[in-house]
PDB file of C-alpha atoms and ligand atoms in Angstrom:
ATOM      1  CA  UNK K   1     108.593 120.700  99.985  1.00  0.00           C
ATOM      2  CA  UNK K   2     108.721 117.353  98.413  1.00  0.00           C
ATOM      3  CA  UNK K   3     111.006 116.399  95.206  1.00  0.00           C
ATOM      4  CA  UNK K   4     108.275 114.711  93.435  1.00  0.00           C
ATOM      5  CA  UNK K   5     104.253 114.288  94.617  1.00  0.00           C
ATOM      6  CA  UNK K   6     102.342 111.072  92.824  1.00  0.00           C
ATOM      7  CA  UNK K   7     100.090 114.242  91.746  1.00  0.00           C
ATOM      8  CA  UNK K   8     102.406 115.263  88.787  1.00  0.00           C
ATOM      9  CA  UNK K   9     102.233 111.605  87.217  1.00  0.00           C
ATOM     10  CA  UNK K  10      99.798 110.165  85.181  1.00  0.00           C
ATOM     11  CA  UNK K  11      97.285 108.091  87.185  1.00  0.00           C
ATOM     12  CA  UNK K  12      97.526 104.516  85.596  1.00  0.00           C
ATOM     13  CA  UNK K  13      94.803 102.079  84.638  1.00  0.00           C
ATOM     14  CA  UNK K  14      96.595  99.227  85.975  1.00  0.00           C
ATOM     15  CA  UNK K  15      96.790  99.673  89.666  1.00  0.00           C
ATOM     16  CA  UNK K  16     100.028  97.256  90.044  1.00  0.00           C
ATOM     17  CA  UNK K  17     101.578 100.068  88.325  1.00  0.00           C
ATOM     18  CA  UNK K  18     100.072 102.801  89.766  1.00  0.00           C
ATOM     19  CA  UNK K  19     101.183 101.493  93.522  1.00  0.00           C
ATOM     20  CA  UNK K  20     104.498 101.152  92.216  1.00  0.00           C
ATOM     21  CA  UNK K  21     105.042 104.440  91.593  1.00  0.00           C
ATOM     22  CA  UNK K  22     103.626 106.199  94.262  1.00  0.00           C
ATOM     23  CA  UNK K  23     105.959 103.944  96.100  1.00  0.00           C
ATOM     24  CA  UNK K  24     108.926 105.021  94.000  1.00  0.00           C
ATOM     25  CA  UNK K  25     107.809 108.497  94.574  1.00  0.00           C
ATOM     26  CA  UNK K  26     107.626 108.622  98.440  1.00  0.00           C
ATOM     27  CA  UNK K  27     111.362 106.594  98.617  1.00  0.00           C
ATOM     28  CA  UNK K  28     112.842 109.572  96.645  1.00  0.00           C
ATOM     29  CA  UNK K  29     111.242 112.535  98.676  1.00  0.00           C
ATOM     30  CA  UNK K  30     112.914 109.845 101.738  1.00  0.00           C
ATOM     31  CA  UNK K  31     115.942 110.557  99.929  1.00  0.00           C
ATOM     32  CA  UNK K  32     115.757 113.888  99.462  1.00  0.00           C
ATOM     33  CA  UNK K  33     114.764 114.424 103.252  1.00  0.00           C
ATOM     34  CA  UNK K  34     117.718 112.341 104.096  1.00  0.00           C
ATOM     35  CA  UNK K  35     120.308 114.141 102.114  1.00  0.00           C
ATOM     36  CA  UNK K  36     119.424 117.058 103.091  1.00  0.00           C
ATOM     37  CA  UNK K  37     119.892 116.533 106.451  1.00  0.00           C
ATOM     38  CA  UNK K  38     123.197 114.888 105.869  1.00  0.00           C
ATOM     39  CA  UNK K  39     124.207 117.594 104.498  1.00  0.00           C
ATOM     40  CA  UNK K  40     123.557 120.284 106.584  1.00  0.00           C
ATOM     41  CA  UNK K  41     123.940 118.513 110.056  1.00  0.00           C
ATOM     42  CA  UNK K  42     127.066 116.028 108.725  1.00  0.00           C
ATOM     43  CA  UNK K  43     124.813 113.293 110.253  1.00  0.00           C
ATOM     44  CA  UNK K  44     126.064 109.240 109.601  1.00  0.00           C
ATOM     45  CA  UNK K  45     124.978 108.889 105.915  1.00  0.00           C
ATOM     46  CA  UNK K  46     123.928 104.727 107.518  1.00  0.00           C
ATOM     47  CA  UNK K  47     119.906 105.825 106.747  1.00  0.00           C
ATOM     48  CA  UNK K  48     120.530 107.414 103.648  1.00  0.00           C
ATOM     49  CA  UNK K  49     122.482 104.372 102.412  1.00  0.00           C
ATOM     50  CA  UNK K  50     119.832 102.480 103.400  1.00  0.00           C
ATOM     51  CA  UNK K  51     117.552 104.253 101.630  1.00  0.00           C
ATOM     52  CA  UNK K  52     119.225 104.411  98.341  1.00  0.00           C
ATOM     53  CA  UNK K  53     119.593 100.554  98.360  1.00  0.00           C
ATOM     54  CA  UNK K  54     115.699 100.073  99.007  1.00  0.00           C
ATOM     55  CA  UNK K  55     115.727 102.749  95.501  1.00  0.00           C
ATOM     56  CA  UNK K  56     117.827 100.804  93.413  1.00  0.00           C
ATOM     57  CA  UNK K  57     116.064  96.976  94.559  1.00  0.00           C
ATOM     58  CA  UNK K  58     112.768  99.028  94.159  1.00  0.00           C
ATOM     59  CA  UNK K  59     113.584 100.889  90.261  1.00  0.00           C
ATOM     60  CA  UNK K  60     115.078  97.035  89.432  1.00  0.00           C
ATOM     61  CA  UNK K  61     111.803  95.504  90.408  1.00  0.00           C
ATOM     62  CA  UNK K  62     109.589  98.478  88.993  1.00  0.00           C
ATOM     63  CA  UNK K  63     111.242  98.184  85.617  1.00  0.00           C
ATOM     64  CA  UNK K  64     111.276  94.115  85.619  1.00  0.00           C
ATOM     65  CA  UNK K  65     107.268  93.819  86.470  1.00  0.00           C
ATOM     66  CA  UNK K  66     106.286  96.269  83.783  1.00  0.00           C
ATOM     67  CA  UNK K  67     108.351  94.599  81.082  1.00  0.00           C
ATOM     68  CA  UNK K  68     107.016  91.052  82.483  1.00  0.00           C
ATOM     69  CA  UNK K  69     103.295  92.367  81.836  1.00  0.00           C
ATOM     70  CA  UNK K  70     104.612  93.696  78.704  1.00  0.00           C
ATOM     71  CA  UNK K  71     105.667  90.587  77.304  1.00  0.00           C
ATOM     72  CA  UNK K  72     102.778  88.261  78.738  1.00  0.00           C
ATOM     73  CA  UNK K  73     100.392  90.758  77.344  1.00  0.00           C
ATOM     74  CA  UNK K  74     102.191  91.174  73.709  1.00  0.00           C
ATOM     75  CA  UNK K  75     102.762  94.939  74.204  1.00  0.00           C
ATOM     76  CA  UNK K  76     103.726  95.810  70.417  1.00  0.00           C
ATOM     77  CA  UNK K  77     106.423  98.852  71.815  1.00  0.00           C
ATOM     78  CA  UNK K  78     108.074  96.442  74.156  1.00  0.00           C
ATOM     79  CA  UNK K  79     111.442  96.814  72.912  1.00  0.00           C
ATOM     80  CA  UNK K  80     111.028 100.744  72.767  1.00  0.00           C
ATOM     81  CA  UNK K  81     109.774 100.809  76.523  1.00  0.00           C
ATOM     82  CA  UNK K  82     112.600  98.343  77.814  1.00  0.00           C
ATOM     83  CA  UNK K  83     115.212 100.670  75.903  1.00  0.00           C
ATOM     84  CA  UNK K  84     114.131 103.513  77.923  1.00  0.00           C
ATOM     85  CA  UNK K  85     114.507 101.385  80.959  1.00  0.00           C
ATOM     86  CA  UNK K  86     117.661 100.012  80.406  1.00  0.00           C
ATOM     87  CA  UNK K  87     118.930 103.750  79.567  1.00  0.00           C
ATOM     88  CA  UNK K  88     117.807 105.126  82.881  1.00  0.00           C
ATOM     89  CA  UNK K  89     119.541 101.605  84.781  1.00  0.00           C
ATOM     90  CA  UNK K  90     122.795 102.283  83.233  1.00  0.00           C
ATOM     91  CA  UNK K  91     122.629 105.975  83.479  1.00  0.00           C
ATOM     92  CA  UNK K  92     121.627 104.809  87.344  1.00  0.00           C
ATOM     93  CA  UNK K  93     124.740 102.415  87.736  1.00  0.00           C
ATOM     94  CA  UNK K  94     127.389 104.713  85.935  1.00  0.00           C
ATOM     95  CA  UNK K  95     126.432 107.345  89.420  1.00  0.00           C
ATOM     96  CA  UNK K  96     126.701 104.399  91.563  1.00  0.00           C
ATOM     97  CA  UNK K  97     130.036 103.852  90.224  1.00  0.00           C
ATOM     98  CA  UNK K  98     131.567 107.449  90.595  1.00  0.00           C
ATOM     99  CA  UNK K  99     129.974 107.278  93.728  1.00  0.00           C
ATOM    100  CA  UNK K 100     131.970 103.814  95.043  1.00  0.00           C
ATOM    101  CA  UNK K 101     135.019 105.306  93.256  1.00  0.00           C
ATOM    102  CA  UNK K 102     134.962 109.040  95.070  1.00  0.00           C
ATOM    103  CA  UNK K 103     133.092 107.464  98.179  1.00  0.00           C
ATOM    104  CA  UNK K 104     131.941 110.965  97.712  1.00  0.00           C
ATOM    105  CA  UNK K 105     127.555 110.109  98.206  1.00  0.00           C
ATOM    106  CA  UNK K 106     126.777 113.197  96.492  1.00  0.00           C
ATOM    107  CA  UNK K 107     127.782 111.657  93.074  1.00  0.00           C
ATOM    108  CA  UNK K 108     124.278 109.416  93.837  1.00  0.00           C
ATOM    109  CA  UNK K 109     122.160 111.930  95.652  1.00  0.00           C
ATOM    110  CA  UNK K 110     122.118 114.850  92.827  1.00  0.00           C
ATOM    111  CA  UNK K 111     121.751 112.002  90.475  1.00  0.00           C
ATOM    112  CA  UNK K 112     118.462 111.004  91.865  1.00  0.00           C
ATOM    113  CA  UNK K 113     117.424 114.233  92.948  1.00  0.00           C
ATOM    114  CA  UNK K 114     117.680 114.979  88.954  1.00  0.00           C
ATOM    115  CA  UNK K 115     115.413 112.040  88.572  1.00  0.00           C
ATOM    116  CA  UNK K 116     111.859 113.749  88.388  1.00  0.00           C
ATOM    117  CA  UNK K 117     112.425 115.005  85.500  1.00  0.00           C
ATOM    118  CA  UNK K 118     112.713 111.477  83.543  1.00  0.00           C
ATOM    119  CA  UNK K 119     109.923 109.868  85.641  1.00  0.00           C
ATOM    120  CA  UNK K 120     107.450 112.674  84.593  1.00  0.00           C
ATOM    121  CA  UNK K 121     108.525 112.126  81.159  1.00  0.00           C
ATOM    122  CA  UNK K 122     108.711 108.564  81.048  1.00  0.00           C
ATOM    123  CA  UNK K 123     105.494 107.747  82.858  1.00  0.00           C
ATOM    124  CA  UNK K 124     102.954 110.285  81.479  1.00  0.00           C
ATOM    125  CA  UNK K 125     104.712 109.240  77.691  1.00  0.00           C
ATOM    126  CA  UNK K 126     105.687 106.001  78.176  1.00  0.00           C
ATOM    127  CA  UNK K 127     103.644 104.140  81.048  1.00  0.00           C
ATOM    128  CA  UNK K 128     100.478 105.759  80.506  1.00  0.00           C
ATOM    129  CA  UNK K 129      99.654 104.613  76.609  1.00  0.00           C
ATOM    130  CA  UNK K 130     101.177 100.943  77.804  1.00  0.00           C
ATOM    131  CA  UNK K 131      99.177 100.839  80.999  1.00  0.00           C
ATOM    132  CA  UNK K 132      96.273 101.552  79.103  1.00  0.00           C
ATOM    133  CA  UNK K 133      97.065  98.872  76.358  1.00  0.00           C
ATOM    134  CA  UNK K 134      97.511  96.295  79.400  1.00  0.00           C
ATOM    135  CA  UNK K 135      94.641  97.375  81.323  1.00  0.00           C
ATOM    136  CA  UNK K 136      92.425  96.663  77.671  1.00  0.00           C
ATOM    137  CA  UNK K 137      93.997  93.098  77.316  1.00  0.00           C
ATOM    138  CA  UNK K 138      93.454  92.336  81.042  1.00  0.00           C
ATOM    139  CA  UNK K 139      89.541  92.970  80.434  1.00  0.00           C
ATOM    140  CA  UNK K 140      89.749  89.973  77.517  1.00  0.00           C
TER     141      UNK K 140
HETATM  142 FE1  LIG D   1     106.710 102.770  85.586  1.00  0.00          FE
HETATM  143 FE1  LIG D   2     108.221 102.103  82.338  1.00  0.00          FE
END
């Protein structure tokens, strides 16, 4: 069973977005698959590493195009949306941290394994109404 399917988030009305997610999506079930075999065979934790760095360039890059359409398309909440991103980032590098500190990689797995939650939240409340307003302006 997968941690997250693209099914439980809101399908957006500007496809740039909607591709990014469904990316974001299948890297974390990666994860998740990854982990969990590191954890139960004590395999090398190289592909898992690797994995959670293609997350982290991949949430950076996700966050940065959506506030870049934001801002060239005058979204009126941009401030409020870019909050909530740069929440989640620094809730995102404070695990990184106690992870490099305890060089203990659970500190970062169980962090993004509790990550659905937010996404759900954030892109059915949050992405949704401002992919909408985006998708309006784009048809000007
Ligand atoms: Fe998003
Ligand atoms: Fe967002």
């Amino acid at each position: 069973m997968g941690l997250l399917y693209a099914e439980q988030v809101e399908y957006m009305s500007v496809e740039e977005m909607q591709e990014t997610h469904e990316n974001e999506i299948q890297i974390l079930n990666d994860i998740d698959k990854l982990a969990t075999k590191h954890q139960l065979h004590k395999t090398e934790p190289d592909a898992l590493i690797a994995k959670i760095d293609e997350y982290i360039v991949h949430v950076k890059k996700h966050f940065a195009n959506e506030e870049r359409l934001m801002q060239k398309y005058n979204f009126p909440s941009y401030h409020m949306h870019k909050t909530a991103h740069d929440m989640f980032l620094e809730d995102l590098d404070y695990a990184l941290k106690q992870w490099k500190r305890s060089d203990n990689i659970e500190k970062i797995t169980n962090f993004i394994r509790k990550t659905p939650e937010w996404i759900v939240l954030h892109v059915n409340s949050v992405d949704a109404p401002t992919a909408n307003f985006l998708a309006a302006k784009m048809k000007e």
